[in-house]
GROMACS .gro file of C-alpha atoms in nm:
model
  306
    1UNK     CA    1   0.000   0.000   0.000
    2UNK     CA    2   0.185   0.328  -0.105
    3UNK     CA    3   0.218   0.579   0.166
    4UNK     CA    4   0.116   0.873  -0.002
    5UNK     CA    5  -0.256   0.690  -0.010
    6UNK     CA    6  -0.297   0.900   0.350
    7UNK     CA    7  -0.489   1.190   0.407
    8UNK     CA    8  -0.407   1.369   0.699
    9UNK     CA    9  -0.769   1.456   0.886
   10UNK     CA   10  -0.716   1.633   1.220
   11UNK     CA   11  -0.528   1.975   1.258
   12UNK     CA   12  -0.333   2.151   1.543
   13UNK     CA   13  -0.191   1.957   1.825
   14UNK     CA   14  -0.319   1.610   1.707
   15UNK     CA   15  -0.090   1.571   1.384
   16UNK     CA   16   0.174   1.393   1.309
   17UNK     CA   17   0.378   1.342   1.024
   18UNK     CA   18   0.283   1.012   0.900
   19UNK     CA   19   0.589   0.963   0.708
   20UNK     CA   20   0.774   0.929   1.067
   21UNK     CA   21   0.474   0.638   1.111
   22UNK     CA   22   0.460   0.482   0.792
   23UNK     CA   23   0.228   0.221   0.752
   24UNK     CA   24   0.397  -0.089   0.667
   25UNK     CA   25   0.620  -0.130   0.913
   26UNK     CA   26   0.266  -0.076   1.186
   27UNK     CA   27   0.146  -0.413   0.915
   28UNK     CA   28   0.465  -0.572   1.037
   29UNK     CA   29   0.399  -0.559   1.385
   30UNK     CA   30   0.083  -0.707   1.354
   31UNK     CA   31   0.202  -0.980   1.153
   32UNK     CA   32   0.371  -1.100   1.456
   33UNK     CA   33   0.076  -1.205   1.639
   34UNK     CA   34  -0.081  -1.420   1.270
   35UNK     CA   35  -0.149  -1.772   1.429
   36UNK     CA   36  -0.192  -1.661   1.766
   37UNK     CA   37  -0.462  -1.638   2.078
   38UNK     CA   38  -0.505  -1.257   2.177
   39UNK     CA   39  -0.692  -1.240   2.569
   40UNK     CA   40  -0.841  -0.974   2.754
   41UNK     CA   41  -0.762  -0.922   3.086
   42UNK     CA   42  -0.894  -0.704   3.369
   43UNK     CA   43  -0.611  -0.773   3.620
   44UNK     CA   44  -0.257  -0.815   3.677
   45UNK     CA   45  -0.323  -1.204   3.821
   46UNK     CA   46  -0.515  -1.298   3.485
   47UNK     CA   47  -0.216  -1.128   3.249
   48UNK     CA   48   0.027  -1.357   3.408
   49UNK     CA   49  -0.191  -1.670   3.340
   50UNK     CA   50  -0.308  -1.568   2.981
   51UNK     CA   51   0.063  -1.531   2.925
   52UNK     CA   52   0.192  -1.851   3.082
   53UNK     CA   53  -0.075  -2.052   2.868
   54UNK     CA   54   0.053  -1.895   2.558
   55UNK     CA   55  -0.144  -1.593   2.467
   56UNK     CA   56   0.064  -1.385   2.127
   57UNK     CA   57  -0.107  -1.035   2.321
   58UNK     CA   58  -0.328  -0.917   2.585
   59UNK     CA   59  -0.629  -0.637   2.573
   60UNK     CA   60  -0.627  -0.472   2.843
   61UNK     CA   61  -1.009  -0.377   2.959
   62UNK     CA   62  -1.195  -0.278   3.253
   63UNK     CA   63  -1.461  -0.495   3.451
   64UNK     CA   64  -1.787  -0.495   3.281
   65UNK     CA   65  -2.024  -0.238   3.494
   66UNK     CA   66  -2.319   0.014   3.504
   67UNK     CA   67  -2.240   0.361   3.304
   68UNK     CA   68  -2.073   0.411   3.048
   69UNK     CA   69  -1.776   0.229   2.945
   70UNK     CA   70  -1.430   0.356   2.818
   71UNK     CA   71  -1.061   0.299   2.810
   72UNK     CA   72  -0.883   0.100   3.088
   73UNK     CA   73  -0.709   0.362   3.395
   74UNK     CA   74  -0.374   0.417   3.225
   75UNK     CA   75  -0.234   0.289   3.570
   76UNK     CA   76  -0.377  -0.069   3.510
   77UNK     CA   77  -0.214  -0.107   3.162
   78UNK     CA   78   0.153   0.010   3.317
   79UNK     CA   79   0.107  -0.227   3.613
   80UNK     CA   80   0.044  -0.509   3.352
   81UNK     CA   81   0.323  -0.392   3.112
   82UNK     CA   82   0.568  -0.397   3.381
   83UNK     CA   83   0.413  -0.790   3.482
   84UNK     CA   84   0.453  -0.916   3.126
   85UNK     CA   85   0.697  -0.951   2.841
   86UNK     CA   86   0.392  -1.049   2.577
   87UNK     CA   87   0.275  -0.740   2.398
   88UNK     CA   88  -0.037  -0.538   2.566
   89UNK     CA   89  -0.272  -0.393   2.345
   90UNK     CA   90  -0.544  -0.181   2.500
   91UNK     CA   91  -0.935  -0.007   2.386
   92UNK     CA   92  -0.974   0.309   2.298
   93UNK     CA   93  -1.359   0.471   2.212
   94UNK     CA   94  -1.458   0.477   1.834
   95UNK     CA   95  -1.338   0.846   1.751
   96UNK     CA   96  -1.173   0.915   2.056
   97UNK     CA   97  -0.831   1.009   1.926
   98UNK     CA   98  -0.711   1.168   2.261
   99UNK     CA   99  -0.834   0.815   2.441
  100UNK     CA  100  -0.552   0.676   2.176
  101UNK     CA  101  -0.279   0.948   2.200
  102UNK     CA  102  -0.289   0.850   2.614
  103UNK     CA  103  -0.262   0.513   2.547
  104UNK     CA  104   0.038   0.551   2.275
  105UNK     CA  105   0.180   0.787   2.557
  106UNK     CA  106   0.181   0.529   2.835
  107UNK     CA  107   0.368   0.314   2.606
  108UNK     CA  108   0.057   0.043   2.462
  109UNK     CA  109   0.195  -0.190   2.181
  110UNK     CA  110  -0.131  -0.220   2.007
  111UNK     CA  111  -0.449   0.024   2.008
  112UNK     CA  112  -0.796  -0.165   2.003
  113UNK     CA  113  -1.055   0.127   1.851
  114UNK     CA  114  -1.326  -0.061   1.969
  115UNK     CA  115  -1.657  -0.118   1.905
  116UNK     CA  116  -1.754  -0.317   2.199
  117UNK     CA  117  -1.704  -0.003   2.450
  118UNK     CA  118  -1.953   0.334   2.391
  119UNK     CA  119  -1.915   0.546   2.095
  120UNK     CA  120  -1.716   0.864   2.126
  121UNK     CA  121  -1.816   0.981   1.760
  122UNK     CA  122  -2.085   0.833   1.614
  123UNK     CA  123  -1.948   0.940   1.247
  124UNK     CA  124  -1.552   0.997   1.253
  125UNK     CA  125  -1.345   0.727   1.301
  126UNK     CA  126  -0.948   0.779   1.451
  127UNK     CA  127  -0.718   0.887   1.191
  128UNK     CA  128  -0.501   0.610   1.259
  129UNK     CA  129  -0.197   0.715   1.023
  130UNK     CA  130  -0.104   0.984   1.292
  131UNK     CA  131  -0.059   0.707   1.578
  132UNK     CA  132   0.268   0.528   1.575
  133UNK     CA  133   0.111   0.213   1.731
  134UNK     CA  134  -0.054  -0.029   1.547
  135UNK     CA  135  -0.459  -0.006   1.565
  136UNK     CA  136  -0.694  -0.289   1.528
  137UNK     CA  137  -1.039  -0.218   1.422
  138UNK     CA  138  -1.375  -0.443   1.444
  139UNK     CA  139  -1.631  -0.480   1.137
  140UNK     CA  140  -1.900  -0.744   1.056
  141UNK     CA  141  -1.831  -0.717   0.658
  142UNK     CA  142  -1.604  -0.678   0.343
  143UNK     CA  143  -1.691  -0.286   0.295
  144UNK     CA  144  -1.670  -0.180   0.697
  145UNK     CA  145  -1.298  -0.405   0.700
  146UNK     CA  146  -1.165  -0.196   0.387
  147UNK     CA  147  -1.289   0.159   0.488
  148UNK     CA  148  -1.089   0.084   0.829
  149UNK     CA  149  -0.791  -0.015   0.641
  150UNK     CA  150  -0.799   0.268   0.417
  151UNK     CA  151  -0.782   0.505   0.787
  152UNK     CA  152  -0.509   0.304   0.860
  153UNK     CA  153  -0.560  -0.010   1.078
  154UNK     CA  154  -0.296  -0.226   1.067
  155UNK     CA  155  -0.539  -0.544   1.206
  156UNK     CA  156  -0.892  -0.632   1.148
  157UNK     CA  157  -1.092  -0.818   1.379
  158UNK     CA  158  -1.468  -0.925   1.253
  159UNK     CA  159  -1.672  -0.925   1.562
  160UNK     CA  160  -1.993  -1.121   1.635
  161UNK     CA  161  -2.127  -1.117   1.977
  162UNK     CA  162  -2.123  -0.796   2.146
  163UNK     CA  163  -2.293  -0.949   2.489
  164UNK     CA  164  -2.028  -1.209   2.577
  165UNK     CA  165  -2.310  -1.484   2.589
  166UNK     CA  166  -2.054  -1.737   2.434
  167UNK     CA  167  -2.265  -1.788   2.125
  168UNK     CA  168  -2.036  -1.779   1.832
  169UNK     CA  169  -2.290  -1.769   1.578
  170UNK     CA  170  -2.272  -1.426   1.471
  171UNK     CA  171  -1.936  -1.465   1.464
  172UNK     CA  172  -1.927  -1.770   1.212
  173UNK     CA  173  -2.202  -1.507   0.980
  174UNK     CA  174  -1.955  -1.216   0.964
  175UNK     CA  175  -1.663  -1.420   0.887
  176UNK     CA  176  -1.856  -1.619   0.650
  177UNK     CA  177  -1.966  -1.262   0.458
  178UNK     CA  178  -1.639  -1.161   0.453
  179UNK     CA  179  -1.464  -1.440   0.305
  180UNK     CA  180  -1.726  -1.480   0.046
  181UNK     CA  181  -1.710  -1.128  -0.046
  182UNK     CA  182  -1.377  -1.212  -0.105
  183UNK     CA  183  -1.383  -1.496  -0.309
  184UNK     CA  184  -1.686  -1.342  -0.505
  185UNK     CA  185  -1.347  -1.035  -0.565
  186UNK     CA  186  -1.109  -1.254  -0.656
  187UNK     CA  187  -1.354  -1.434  -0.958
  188UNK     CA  188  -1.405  -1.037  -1.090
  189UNK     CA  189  -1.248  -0.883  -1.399
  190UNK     CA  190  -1.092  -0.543  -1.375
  191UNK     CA  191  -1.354  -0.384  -1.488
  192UNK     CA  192  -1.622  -0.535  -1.208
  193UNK     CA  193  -1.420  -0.446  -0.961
  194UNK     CA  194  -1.533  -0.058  -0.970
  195UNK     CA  195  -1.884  -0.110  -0.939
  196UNK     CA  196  -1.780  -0.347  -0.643
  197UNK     CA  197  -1.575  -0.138  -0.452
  198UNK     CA  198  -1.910   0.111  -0.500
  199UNK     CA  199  -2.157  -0.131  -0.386
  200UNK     CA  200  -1.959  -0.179  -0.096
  201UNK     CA  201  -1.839   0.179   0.001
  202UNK     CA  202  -1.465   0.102  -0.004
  203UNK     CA  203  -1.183   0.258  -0.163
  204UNK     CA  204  -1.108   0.079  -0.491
  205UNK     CA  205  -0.746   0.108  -0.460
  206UNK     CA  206  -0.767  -0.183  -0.142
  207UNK     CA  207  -1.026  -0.347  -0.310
  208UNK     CA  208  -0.804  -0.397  -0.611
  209UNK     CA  209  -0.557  -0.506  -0.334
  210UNK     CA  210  -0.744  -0.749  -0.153
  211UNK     CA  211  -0.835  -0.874  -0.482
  212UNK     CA  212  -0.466  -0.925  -0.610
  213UNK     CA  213  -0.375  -1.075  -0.264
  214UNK     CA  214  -0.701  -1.322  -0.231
  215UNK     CA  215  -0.728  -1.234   0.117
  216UNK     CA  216  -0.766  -0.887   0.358
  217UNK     CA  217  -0.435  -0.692   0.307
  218UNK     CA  218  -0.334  -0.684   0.691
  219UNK     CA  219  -0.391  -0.931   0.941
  220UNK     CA  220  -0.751  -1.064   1.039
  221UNK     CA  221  -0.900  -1.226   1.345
  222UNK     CA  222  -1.192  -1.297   1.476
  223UNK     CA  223  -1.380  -1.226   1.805
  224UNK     CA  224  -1.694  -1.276   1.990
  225UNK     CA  225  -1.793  -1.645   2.131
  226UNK     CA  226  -1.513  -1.818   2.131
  227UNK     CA  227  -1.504  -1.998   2.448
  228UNK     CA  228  -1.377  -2.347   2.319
  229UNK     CA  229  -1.111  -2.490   2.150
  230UNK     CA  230  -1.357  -2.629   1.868
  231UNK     CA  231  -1.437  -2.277   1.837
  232UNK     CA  232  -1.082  -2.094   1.788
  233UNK     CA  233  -1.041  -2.424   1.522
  234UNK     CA  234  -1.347  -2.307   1.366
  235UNK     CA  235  -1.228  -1.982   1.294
  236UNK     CA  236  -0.893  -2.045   1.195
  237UNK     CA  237  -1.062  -2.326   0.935
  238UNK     CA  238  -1.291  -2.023   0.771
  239UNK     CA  239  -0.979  -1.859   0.687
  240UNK     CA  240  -0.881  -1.597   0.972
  241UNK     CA  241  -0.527  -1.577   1.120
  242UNK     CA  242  -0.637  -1.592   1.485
  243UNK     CA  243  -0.903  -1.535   1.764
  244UNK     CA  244  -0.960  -1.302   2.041
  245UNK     CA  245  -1.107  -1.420   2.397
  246UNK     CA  246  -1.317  -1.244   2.564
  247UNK     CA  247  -1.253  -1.195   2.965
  248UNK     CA  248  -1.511  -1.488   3.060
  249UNK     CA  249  -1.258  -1.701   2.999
  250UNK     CA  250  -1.130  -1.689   3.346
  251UNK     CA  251  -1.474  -1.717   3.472
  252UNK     CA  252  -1.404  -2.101   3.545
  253UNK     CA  253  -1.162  -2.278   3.854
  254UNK     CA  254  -0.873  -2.334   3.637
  255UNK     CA  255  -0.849  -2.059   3.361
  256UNK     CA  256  -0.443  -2.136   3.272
  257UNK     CA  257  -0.633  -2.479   3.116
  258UNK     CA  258  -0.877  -2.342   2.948
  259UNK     CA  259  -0.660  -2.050   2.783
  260UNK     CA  260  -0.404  -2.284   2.709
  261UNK     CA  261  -0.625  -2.575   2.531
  262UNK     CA  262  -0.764  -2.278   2.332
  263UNK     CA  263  -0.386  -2.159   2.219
  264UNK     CA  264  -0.299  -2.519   2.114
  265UNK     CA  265  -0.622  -2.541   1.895
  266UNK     CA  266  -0.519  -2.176   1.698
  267UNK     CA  267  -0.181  -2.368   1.681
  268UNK     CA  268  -0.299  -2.705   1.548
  269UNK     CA  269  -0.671  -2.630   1.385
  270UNK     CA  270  -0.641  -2.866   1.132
  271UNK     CA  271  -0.542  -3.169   1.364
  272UNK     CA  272  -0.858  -3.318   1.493
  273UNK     CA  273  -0.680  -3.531   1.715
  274UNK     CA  274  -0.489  -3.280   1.896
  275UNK     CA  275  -0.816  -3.062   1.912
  276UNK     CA  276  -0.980  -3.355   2.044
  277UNK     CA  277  -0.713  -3.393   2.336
  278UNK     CA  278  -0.709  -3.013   2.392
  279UNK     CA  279  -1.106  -3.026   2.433
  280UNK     CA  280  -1.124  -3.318   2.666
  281UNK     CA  281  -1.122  -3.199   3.062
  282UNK     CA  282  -1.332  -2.911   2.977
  283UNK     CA  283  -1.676  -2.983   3.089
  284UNK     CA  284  -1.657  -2.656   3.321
  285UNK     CA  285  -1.567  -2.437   3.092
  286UNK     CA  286  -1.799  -2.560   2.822
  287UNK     CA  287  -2.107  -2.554   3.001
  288UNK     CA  288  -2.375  -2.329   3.051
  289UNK     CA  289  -2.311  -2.179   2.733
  290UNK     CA  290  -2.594  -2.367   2.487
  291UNK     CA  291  -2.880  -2.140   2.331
  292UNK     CA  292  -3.178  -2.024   2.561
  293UNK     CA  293  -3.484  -2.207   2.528
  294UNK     CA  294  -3.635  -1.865   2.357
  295UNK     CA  295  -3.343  -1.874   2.119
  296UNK     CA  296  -3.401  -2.251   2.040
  297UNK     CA  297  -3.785  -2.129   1.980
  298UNK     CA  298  -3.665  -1.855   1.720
  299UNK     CA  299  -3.439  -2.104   1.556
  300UNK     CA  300  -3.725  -2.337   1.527
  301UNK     CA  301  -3.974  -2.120   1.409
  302UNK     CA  302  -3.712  -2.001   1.144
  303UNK     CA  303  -3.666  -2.343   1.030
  304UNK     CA  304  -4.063  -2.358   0.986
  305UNK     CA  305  -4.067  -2.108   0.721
  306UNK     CA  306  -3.855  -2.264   0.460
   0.00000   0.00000   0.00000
């Protein structure tokens, strides 16, 4: 991607020269976490375990409460810096660019505009070419992905359930859409390829890209119920190059296990044998987590209609 693509947004205090950030080498850093398990973690204790069962990164996020919910106190994220030697990535509101340039300050490896905590501008994104740190952005399609890419994340993660509920099916859709927007891409001539960057409001220089490539131009995970080994397999099978877990992974009586049978199926997704071994011993963490009865209704009642 040439640097020159840029366009420099914000004015005053909050610029920076992006050739002193330049946007391949931010690619590069994400590249280092491709076939890894990134965990979130809302205390020093749980860092140390998602890094002893061998987690590439951790996202560094507050406890789930009432209000409104933003980035993690800056003091946190230092505390678990100084506690680890994996890289630390923390969440910073969509649009709130001072949220990031406090996080790049304190010294976080990877900035997480996120979509999970509450808006900060519900129509600008960050201008991510004037950050220094690498920034991963959420999206639950081909277009969304691109347009982020375009303002400079160097990661994409497609997101499916906001709730932590541990239902991956959302998950498995927007993956799904965006690989077979993809593979729909690749099948184009040159001349398609306009009208589809058009129909799905990206820039057609990356969409000529991704086409070329046969895949997202930067790195691509997924995130949002995976809470099993089967599940970070399943993922890695539809084509991404890792998985995120959400913080309700330590909600169980021995969490190293659980993180750690989930790291060894990213590692070996296509061995069913080792994914059966790294499943087996989980009834704990597996439970609990099966559809509703009132979702099983509106799955039935779906299935009527066909």
């Amino acid at each position: 991607m040439e640097e020159d693509g840029a366009v420099t947004v914000y004015s005053g205090s909050a610029i920076t020269d992006t050739k002193k950030n330049p946007f391949s080498i931010k690619v590069g850093l994400a590249q280092m976490l491709r076939g890894g398990a990134i965990a979130e973690v809302t205390t020093v204790d749980q860092a140390k375990i998602a890094e002893s069962a061998g987690a590439c990164c951790l996202v560094v996020s507050e406890p789930k409460g009432p209000g409104i919910s933003r980035m993690a106190d800056p003091s946190l994220i230092k505390e678990i810096k100084q506690a680890v030697s994996i890289p630390v990535m923390a969440k910073a509101r969509v649009g709130h660019f001072v949220e990031a340039q406090i996080l790049e300050a304190i010294g976080a490896d990877y900035v997480d505009e996120s979509e999970v905590l509450a808006l900060a501008d519900e129509d600008h994104f960050i201008n991510k070419h004037n950050f220094r740190a690498p920034f991963v952005c959420g999206c639950c399609d081909l277009g969304e992905a691109l347009r982020r890419v375009r303002e400079g994340a160097a990661m994409i993660r497609t997101q499916g359930d906001l709730l932590g509920t541990g239902n991956i099916v959302e998950t498995v859709r927007n993956v799904r859409k965006v690989m077979g927007d993809i593979r729909v891409l690749s099948n184009m001539d040159e001349d398609e390829v306009f009208t589809f960057s058009k129909k799905i409001s990206a820039p057609y220089d990356i969409v000529a890209q991704t086409k070329q490539m046969g895949r997202l131009p930067v790195v691509h995970f997924a995130a949002g119920g995976i809470v099993t080994p089967a599940d970070a397999a399943l993922m890695m099978q539809l084509g991404c190059d890792g998985v995120f877990l959400g913080p309700d992974i330590f909600n169980c009586s021995d969490p190293y296990k659980k993180v750690r049978a989930i790291v060894q199926a990213v590692r070996n997704y296509n061995d069913p044998h080792i994914l059966a071994a790294a499943s087996s011993g989980l009834e704990e963490a597996m439970g609990g987590l099966n559809l509703n009865e009132n979702r099983v209704e509106r799955f039935v009642s779906a299935e009527e209609t066909y």
